[in-house]
Every structure is written in structure tokens, then in C-alpha cells.
Short mmCIF file of C-alpha atoms in Angstrom, two decimals:
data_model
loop_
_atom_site.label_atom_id
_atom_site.label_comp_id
_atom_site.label_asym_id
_atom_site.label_seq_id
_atom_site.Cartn_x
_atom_site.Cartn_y
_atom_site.Cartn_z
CA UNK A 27 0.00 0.00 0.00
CA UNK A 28 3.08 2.10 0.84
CA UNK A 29 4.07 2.03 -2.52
CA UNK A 30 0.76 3.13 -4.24
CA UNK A 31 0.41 5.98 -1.99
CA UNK A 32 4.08 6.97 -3.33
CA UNK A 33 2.83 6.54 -6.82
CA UNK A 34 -0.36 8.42 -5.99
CA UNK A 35 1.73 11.49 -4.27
CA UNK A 36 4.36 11.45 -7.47
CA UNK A 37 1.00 11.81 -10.02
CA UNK A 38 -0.62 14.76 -7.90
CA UNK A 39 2.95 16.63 -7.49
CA UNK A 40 3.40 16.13 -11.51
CA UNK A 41 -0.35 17.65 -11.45
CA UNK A 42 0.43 20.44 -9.69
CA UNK A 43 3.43 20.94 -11.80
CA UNK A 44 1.91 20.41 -15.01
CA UNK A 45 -1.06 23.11 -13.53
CA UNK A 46 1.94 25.86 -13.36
CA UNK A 47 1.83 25.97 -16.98
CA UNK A 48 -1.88 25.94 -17.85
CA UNK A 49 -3.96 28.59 -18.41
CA UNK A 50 -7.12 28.81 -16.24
CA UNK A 51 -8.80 27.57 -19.19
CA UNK A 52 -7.03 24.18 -19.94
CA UNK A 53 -7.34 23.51 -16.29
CA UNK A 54 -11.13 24.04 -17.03
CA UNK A 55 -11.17 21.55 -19.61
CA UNK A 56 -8.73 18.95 -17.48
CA UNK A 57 -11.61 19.13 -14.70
CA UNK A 58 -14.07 18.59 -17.07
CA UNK A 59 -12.37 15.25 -18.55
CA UNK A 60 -11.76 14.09 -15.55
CA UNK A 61 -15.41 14.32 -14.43
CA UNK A 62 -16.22 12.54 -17.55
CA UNK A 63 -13.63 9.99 -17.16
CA UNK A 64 -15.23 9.39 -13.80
CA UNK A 65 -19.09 9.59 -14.21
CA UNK A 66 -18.52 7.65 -17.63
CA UNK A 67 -16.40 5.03 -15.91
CA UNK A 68 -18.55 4.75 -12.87
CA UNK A 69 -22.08 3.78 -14.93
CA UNK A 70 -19.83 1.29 -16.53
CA UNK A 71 -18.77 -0.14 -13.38
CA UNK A 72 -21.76 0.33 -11.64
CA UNK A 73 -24.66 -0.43 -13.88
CA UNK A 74 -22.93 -2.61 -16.43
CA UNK A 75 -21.08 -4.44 -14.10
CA UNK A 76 -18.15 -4.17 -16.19
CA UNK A 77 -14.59 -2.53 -16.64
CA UNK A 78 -12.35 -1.02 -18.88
CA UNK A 79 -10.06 0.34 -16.38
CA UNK A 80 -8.10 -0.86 -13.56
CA UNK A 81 -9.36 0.27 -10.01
CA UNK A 82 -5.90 1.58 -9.28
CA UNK A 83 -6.62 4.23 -12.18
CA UNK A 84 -9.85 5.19 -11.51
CA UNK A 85 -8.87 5.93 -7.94
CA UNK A 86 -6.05 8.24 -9.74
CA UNK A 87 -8.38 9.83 -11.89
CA UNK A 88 -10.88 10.25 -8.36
CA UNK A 89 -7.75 12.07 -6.53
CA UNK A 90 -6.84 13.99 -9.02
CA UNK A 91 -9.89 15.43 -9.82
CA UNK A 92 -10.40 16.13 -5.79
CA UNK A 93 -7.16 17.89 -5.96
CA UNK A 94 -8.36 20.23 -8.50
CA UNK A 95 -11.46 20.74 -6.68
CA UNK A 96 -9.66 21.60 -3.84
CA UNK A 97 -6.48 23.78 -5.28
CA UNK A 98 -9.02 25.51 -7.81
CA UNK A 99 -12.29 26.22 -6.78
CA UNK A 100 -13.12 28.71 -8.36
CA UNK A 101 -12.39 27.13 -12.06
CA UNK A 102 -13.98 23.61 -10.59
CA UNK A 103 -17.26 25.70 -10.92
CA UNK A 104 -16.72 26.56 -14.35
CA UNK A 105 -16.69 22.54 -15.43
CA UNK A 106 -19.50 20.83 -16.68
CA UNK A 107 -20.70 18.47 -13.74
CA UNK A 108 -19.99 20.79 -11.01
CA UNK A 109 -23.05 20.52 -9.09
CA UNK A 110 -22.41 17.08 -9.13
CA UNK A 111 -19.53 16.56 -7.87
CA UNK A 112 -19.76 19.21 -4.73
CA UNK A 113 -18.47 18.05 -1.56
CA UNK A 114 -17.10 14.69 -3.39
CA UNK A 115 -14.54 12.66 -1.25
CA UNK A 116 -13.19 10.57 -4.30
CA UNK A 117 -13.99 7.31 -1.97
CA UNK A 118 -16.48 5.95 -4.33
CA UNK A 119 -18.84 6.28 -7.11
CA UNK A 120 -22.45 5.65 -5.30
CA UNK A 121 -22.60 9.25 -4.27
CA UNK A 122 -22.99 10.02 -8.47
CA UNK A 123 -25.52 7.73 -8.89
CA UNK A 124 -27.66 10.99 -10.73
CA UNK A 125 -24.74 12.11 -12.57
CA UNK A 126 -23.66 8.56 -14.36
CA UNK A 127 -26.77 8.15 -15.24
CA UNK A 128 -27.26 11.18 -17.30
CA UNK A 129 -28.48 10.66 -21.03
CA UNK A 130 -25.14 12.37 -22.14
CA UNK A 131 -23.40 9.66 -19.53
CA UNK A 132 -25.11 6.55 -20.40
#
């Protein structure tokens, strides 16, 4: 577990790094894929009880995007599925139940 949590810590720090050169507006558009990596990802899971990515990297995807949420706030409510994702942990999917199962989602 050690080891993952490294791995996890290296991805955020390259996040944050990579987030020094963006614009406000490609950090925009980075929140907004990663919702839709999520919510997208989470109906699959979830409702077709079926996978095309690893846990590991959806739990990646999950901190990341609660990074940005946390380091940007103000740009997290320019993204798409803001409402839906307010006061999100990252811990699991359940709490989007509304969101991945959005028409646009499904």
C-alpha cells in the first residue's frame, strides 16, 4: 500500500506541476475530462457491471480530480458536472448515482 500511496503522491505533485503551466482555461477543460472519465467510468462499473479500467486508475483519476477541486475552486465551478460533484470525497462512485446516469453519460 506504501508504494501506491508513493505513486499516488508522485502523479498529484506532476499535477500540480503540469497546472503551473496551464492557463485557467485548460485547467477548465482537465476538470471537465476528468469528471467525464469518472461519471462515464462509474455507470460502466456500476450499472454494467463491467470494466475497462483498472481500479488503481480510476482511484487516480478520483484524486486527481479532488485535488483540482480543492487547489481551484473557483475554475472547478466553471466545469460541466460541477453541481455534481460538490463536496465529493473521491472514496467511491455511489454518491454520483444521478450524474452517471445522465443521457449524455449513459
Amino acid at each position: 500500500m506504501d508504494r501506491y500511496r508513493e505513486h499516488v503522491n508522485l502523479k498529484l505533485n506532476e499535477l500540480r506541476a503540469l497546472c503551473q503551466s496551464y492557463d485557467d482555461k485548460l485547467i477548465v477543460e482537465f476538470i471537465n475530462r476528468r469528471e467525464r472519465q469518472i461519471l462515464v467510468h462509474s455507470y460502466i462499473y456500476e450499472d454494467l457491471n463491467k470494466n475497462l479500467i483498472d481500479d488503481a486508475t480510476w482511484d487516480l483519476w478520483a484524486k486527481e480530480l479532488v485535488f483540482l477541486f480543492d487547489e481551484y475552486p473557483e475554475l472547478a465551478k466553471e466545469s460541466v458536472y460541477y453541481k455534481h460533484f460538490i463536496g465529493w470525497t473521491g472514496d467511491t462512485a455511489s454518491d454520483l448515482q444521478e450524474a452517471y446516469r445522465l443521457p449524455e453519460i449513459m
